[in-house]
Tab-separated table of C-alpha atoms and ligand atoms in Angstrom:
chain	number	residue	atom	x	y	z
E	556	UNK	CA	-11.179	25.807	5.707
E	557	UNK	CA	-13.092	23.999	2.716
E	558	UNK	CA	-13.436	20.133	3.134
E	559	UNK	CA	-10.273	19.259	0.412
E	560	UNK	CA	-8.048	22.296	2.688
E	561	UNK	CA	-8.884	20.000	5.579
E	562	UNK	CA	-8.253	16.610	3.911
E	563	UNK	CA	-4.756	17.450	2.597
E	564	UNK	CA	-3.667	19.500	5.854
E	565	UNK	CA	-4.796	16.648	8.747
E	566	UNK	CA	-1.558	14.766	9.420
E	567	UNK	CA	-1.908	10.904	8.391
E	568	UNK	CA	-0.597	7.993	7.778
E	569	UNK	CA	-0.587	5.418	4.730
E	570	UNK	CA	-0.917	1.864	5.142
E	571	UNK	CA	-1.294	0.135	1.779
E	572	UNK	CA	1.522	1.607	-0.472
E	573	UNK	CA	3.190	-0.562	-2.980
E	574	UNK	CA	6.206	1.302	-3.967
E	575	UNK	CA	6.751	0.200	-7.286
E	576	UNK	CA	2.956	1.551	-8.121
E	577	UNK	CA	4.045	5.201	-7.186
E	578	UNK	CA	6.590	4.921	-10.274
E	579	UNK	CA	5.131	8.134	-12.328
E	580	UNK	CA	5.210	7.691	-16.257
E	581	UNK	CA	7.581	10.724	-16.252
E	582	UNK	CA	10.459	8.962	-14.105
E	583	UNK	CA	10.078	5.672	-16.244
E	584	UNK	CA	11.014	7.632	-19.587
E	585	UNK	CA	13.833	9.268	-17.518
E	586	UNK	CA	15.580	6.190	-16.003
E	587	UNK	CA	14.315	4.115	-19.170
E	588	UNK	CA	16.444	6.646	-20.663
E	589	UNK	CA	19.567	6.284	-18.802
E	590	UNK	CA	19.592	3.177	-18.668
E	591	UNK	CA	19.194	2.263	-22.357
E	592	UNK	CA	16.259	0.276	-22.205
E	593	UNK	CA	13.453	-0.216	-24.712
E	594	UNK	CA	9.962	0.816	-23.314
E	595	UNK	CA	7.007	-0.022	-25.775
E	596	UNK	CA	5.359	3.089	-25.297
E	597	UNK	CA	6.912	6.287	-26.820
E	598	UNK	CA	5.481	9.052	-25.379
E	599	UNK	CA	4.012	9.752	-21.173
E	600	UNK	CA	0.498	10.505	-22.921
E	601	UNK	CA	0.687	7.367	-24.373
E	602	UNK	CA	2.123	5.396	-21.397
E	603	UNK	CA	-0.933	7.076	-19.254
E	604	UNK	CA	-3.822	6.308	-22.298
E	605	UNK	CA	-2.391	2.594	-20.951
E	606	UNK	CA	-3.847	3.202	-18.166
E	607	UNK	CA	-7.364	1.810	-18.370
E	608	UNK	CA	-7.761	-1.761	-16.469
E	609	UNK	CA	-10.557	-4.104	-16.519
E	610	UNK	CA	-9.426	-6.368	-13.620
E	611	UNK	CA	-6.642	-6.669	-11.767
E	612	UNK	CA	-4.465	-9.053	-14.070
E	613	UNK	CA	-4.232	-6.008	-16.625
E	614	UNK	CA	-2.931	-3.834	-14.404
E	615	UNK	CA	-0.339	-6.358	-12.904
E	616	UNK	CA	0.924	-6.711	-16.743
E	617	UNK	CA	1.963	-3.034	-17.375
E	618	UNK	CA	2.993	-2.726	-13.848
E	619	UNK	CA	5.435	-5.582	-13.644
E	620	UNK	CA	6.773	-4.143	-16.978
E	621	UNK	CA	7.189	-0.434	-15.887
E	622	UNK	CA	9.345	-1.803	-12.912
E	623	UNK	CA	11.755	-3.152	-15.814
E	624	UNK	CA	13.516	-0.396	-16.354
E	625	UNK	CA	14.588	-0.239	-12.303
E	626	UNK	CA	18.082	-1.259	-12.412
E	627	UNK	CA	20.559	0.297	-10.305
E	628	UNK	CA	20.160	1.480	-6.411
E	629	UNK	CA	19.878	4.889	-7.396
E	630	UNK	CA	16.573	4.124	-9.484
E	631	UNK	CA	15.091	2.417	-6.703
E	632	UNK	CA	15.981	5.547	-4.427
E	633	UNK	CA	14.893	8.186	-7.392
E	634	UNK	CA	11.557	6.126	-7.443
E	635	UNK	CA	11.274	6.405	-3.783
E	636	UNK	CA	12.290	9.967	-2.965
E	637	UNK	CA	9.968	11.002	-5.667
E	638	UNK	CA	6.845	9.225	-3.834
E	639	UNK	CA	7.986	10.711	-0.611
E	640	UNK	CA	8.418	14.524	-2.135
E	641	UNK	CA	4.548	13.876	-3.239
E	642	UNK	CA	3.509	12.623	0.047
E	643	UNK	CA	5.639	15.183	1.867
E	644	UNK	CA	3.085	18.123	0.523
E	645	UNK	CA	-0.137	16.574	1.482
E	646	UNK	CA	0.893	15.808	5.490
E	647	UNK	CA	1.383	12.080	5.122
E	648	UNK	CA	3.537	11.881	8.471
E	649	UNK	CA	4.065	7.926	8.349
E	650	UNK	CA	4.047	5.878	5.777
E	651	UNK	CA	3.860	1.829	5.327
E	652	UNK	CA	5.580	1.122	2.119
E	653	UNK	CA	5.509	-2.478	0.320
E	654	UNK	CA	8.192	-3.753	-2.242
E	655	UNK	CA	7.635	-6.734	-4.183
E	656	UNK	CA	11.062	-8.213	-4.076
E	657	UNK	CA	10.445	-11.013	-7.014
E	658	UNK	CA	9.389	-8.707	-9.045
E	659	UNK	CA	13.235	-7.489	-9.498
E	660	UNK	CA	14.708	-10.931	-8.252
E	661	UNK	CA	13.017	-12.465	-10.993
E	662	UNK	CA	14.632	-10.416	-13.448
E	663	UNK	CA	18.165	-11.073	-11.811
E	664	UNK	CA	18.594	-7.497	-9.711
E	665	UNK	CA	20.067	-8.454	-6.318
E	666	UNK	CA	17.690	-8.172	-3.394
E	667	UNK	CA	19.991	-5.804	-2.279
E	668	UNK	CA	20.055	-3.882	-5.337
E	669	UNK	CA	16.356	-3.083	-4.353
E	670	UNK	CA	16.074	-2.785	-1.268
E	671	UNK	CA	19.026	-0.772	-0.213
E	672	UNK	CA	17.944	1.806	-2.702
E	673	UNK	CA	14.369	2.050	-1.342
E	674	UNK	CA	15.732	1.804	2.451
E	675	UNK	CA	18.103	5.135	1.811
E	676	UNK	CA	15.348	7.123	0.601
E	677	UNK	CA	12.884	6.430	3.766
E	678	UNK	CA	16.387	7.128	5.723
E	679	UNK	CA	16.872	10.555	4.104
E	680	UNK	CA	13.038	11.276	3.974
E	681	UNK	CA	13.041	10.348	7.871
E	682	UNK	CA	15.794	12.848	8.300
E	683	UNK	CA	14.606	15.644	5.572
E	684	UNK	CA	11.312	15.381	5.292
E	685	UNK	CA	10.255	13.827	9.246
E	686	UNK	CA	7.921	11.802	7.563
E	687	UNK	CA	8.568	8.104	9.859
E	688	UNK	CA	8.065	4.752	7.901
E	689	UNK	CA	8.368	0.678	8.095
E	690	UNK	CA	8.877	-0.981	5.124
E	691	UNK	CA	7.461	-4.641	4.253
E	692	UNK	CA	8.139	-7.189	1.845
E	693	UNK	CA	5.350	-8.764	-0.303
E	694	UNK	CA	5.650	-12.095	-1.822
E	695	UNK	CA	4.043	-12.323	-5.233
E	696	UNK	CA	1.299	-14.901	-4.730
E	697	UNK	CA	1.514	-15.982	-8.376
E	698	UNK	CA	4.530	-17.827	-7.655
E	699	UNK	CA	5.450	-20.748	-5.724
E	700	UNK	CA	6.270	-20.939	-1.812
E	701	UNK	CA	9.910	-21.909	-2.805
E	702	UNK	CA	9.974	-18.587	-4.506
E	703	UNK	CA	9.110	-16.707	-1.416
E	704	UNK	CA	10.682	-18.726	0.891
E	705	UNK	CA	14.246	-17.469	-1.239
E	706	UNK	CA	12.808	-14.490	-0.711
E	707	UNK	CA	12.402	-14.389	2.886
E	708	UNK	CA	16.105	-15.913	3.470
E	709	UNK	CA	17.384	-13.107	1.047
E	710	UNK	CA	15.433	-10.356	3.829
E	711	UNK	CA	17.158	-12.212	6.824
E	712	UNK	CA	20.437	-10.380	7.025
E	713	UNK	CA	17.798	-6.796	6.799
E	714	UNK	CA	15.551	-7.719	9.177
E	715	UNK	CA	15.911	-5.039	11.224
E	716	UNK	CA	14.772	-2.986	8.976
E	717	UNK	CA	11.638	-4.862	7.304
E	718	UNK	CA	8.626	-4.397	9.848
E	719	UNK	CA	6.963	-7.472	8.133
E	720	UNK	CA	6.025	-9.643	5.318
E	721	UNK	CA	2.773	-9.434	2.793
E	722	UNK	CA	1.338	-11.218	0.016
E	723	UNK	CA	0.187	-9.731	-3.234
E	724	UNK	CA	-0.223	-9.683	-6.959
E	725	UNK	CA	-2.978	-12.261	-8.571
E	726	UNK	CA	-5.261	-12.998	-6.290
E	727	UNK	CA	-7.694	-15.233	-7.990
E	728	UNK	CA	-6.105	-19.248	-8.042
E	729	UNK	CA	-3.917	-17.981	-5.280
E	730	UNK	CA	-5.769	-18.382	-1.645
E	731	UNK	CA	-3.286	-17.538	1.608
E	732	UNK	CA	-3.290	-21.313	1.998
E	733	UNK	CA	-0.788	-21.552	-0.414
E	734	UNK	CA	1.775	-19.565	1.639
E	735	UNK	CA	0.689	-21.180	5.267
E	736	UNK	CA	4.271	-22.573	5.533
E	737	UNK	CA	6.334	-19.412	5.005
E	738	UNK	CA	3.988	-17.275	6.733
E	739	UNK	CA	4.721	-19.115	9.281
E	740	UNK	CA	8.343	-18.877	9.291
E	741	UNK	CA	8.283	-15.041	8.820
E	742	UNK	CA	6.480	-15.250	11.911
E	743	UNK	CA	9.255	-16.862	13.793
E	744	UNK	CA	11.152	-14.863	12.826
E	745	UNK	CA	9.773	-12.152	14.134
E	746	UNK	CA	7.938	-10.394	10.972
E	747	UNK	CA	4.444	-8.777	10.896
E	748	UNK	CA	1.846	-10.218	8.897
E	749	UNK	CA	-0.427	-8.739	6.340
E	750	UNK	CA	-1.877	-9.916	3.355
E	751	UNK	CA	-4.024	-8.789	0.202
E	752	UNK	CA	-7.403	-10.759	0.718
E	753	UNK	CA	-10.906	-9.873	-0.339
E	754	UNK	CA	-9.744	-7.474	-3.441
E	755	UNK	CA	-10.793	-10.009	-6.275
E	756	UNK	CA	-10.394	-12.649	-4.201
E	757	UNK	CA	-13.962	-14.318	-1.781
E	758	UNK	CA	-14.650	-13.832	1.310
E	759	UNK	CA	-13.246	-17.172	1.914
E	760	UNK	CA	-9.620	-15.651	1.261
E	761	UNK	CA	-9.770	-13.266	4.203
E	762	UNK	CA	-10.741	-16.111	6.452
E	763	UNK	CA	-7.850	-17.531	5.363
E	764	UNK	CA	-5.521	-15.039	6.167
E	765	UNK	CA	-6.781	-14.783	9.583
E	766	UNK	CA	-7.188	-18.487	10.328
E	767	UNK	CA	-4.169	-20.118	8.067
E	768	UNK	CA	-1.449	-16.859	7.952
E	769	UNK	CA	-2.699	-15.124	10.847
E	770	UNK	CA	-2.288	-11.723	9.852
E	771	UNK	CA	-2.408	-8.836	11.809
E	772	UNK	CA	-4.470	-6.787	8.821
E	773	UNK	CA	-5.860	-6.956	5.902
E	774	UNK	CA	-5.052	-5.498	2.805
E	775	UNK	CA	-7.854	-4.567	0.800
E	776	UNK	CA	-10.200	-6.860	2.530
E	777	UNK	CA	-13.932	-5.181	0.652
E	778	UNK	CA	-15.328	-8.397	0.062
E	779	UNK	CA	-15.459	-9.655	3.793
E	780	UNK	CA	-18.743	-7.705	3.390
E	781	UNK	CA	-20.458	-10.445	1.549
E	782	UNK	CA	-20.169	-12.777	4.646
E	783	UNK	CA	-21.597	-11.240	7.684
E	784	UNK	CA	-20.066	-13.687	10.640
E	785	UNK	CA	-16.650	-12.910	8.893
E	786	UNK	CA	-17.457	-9.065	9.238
E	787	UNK	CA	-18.543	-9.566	13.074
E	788	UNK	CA	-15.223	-11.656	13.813
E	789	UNK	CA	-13.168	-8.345	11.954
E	790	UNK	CA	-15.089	-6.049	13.756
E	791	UNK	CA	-14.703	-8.113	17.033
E	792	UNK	CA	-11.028	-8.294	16.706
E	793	UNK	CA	-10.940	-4.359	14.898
E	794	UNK	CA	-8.596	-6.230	12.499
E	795	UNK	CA	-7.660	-2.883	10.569
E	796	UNK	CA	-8.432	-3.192	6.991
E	797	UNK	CA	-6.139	-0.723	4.307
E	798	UNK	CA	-9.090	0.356	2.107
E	799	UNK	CA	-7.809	1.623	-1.216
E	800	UNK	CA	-10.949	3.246	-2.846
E	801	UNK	CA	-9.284	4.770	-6.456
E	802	UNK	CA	-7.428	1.273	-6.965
E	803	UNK	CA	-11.139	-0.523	-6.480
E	804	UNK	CA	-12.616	1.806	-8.649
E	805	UNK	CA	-9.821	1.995	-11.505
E	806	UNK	CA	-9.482	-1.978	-11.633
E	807	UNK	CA	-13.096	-2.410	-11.389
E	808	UNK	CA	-13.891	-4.079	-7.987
E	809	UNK	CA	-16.524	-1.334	-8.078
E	810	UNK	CA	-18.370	0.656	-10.732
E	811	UNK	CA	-18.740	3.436	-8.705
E	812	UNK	CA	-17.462	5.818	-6.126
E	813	UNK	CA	-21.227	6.359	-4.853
E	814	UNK	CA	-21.242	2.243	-4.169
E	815	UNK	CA	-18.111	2.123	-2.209
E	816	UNK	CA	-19.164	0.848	1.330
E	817	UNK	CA	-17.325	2.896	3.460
E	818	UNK	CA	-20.053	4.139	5.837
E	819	UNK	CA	-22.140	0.445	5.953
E	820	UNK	CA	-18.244	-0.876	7.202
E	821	UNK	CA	-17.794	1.592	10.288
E	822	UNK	CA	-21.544	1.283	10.916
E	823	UNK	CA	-20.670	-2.330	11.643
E	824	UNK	CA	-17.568	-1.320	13.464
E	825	UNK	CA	-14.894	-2.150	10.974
E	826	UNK	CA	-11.212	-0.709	11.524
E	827	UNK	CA	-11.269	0.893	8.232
E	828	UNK	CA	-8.515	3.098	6.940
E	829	UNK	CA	-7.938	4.741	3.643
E	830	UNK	CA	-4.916	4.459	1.224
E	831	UNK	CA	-3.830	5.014	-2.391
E	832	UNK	CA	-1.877	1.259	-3.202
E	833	UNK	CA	-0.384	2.455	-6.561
E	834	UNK	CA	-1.640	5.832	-7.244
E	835	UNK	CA	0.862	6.344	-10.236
E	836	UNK	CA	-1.868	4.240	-11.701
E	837	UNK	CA	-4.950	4.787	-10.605
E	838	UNK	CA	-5.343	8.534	-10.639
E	839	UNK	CA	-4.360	10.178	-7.068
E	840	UNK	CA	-2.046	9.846	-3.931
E	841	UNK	CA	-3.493	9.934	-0.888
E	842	UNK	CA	-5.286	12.958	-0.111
E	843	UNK	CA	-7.322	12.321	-3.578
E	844	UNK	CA	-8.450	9.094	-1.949
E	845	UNK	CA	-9.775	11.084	0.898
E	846	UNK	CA	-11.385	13.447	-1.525
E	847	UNK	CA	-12.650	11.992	-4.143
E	848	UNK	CA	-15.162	9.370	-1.495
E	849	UNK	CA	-15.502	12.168	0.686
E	850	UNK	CA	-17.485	13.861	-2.501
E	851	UNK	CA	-19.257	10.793	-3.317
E	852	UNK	CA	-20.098	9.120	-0.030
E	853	UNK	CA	-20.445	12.769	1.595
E	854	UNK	CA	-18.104	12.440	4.232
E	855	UNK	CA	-17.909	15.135	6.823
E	856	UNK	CA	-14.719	16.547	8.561
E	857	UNK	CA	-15.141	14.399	11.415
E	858	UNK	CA	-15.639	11.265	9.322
E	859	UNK	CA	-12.620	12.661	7.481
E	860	UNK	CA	-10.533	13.401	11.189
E	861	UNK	CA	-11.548	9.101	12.492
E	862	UNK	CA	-9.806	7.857	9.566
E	863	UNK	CA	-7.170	10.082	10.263
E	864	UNK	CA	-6.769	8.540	13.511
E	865	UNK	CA	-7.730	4.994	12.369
E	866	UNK	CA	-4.630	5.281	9.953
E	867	UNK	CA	-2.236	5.781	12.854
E	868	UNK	CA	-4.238	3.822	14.824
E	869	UNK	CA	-3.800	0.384	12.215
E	870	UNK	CA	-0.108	0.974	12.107
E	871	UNK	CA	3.196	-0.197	13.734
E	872	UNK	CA	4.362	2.150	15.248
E	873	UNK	CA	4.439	1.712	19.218
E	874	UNK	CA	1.791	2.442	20.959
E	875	UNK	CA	3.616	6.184	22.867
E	876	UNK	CA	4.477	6.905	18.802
E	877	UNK	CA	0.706	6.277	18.052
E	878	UNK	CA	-0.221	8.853	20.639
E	879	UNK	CA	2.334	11.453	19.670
E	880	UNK	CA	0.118	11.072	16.281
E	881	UNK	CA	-2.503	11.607	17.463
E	882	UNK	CA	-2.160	14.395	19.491
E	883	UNK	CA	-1.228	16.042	16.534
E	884	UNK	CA	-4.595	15.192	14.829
E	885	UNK	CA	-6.790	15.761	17.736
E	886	UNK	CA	-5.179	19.542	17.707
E	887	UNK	CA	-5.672	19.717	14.139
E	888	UNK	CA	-9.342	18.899	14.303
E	889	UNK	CA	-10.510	20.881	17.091
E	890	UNK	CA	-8.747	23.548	15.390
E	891	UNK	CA	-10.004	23.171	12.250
E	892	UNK	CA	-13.568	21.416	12.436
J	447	LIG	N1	0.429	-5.231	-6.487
J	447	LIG	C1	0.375	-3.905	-6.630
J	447	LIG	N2	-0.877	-3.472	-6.437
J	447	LIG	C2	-1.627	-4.557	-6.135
J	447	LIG	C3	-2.989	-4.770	-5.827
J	447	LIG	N3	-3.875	-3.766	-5.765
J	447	LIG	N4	-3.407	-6.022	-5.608
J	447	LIG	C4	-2.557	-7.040	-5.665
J	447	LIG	N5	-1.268	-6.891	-5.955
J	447	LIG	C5	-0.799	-5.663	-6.187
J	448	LIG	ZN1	-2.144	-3.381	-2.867
């Protein structure tokens, strides 16, 4: 079995998954379509030429503005489903998925609108597909805490069905600090707590979430590696981090595949896993993540079958669910190594 056989086939899980950011060009013109709205791109070539970023900011723009043309439930679930079909071939068995509810809100869909849509697909792809999921919120960090604490009232009557709550969009201007207060009512009531630190964003961010948010991981998280005590507390507490290696590289957090840390982090006993964040726009679902730092890090098959197991490991699923997992990649690998 060649290296890319093995990297679509192990079973794994996804961590860092914005929904909205698995919203293919193709689907946009088609819902655009039905539902009469104005897109300013006419063609999908010319949607994906779009698709070159210098920072993050850029990509927020066009990404915020492809979610437009989400209206009804059913585009939420036809967004959805389609991410799930994708994810479905390459042996993603559990999936994290976030959903930036301001970014419809804001626009005046119902919370509902959104999330029931998004929360029927992971039913049906539970029941279709097997693939298990948890689903978590993310408050957009460019807007105020009144913002998101609307937000979290609005997740109340679901929150059975949201896992937890996470912070994202602009990081720059926006430290965790600003959302101490409604972190910490999310926590009360019950909600795990990630957030996006360390993408743009200093060092200084991530301590932050741990200190002032107290997550339980880290989205992102690459620039903890400028700050060494702040990598020895991570890898004390194997705080998981949700690398995304394609999104880094297409929004310019690195210039190169070849740079990206990945080995010098588990050599200092990081939790690392790997994930795809919006891989409508940045080139590649999971599996491609695997594959394309595999090819420029050289990663073997046993590098390959740890973050495998790290991505089950980092998630929330119980811990006798974990195990189930990762049975099923231990067989894989000593079949397949
Ligand atoms: N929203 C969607 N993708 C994001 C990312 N990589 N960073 C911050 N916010 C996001
Ligand atoms: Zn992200």
């Amino acid at each position: 079995m060649t290296l890319k056989e093995f990297i679509y086939q192990i079973p794994k899980a996804e961590l860092h998954l914005h929904i909205e950011g698995s919203f293919e060009p193709e689907l946009m013109f088609e819902i655009a379509k039905r539902n009469k709205i104005e897109i300013k791109f006419n063609s999908v070539e010319e949607v994906k030429a779009a698709y070159e970023f210098n920072n993050l900011q850029e990509f927020l723009d066009i990404y915020y503005e492809g979610a437009g043309v989400l209206i009804h439930e059913k585009d939420f679930y036809d967004m959805t489903w389609a991410y799930l079909e994708k994810i479905h071939q390459e042996n993603v068995l559990h999936t994290e998925i976030f959903f930036d509810p301001q970014t419809h809100t804001d626009r005046g869909i119902d919370f509902d609108v959104a999330f029931n849509g998004i929360y029927k697909a992971m039913e049906d792809g539970k029941e279709k597909l097997g693939i298990s999921y948890k689903i978590i919120m993310c408050f957009l960090r460019h807007l105020d805490e009144v913002s998101a604490f609307e937000t979290l009232d609005s997740a109340l009557k679901h929150k059975d069905k949201i896992i937890g709550v996470g912070l994202d969009s602009g990081e720059l201007g926006n430290p965790p600090s600003k959302f101490q207060n409604v972190f910490k009512k999310a926590a009360q009531e019950g909600f795990e707590l990630v957030a996006h630190a360390g993408e743009e964003g200093p060092a200084e961010y991530v301590w932050e979430a741990l200190d002032l948010l107290n997550v339980s991981r880290i989205d992102h998280g690459n620039r903890s590696m400028d700050d060494e005590k702040l990598v020895a507390r991570l890898a004390k507490e194997q705080m998981p981090l949700t690398l995304c290696p394609l999104s880094n590289l297409k929004l310019c957090v690195i210039d190169d595949l070849k740079d990206y840390p990945l080995k010098e982090m588990i050599a200092k006993g990081l939790m690392c896993t790997l994930n795809s964040d919006d891989p409508a726009y940045f080139g590649g679902y999971l599996s491609q993540n695997y594959e394309d730092v595999a090819n420029a890090i050289d990663l073997s098959k046993e590098d390959i079958y740890e973050l495998a197991k790290n991505s089950f490991k980092a998630s929330y699923l119980t811990e006798a669910e974990k195990q189930v997992y990762l049975n099923k990649v231990e067989s894989f690998y000593q079949e397949n190594k």
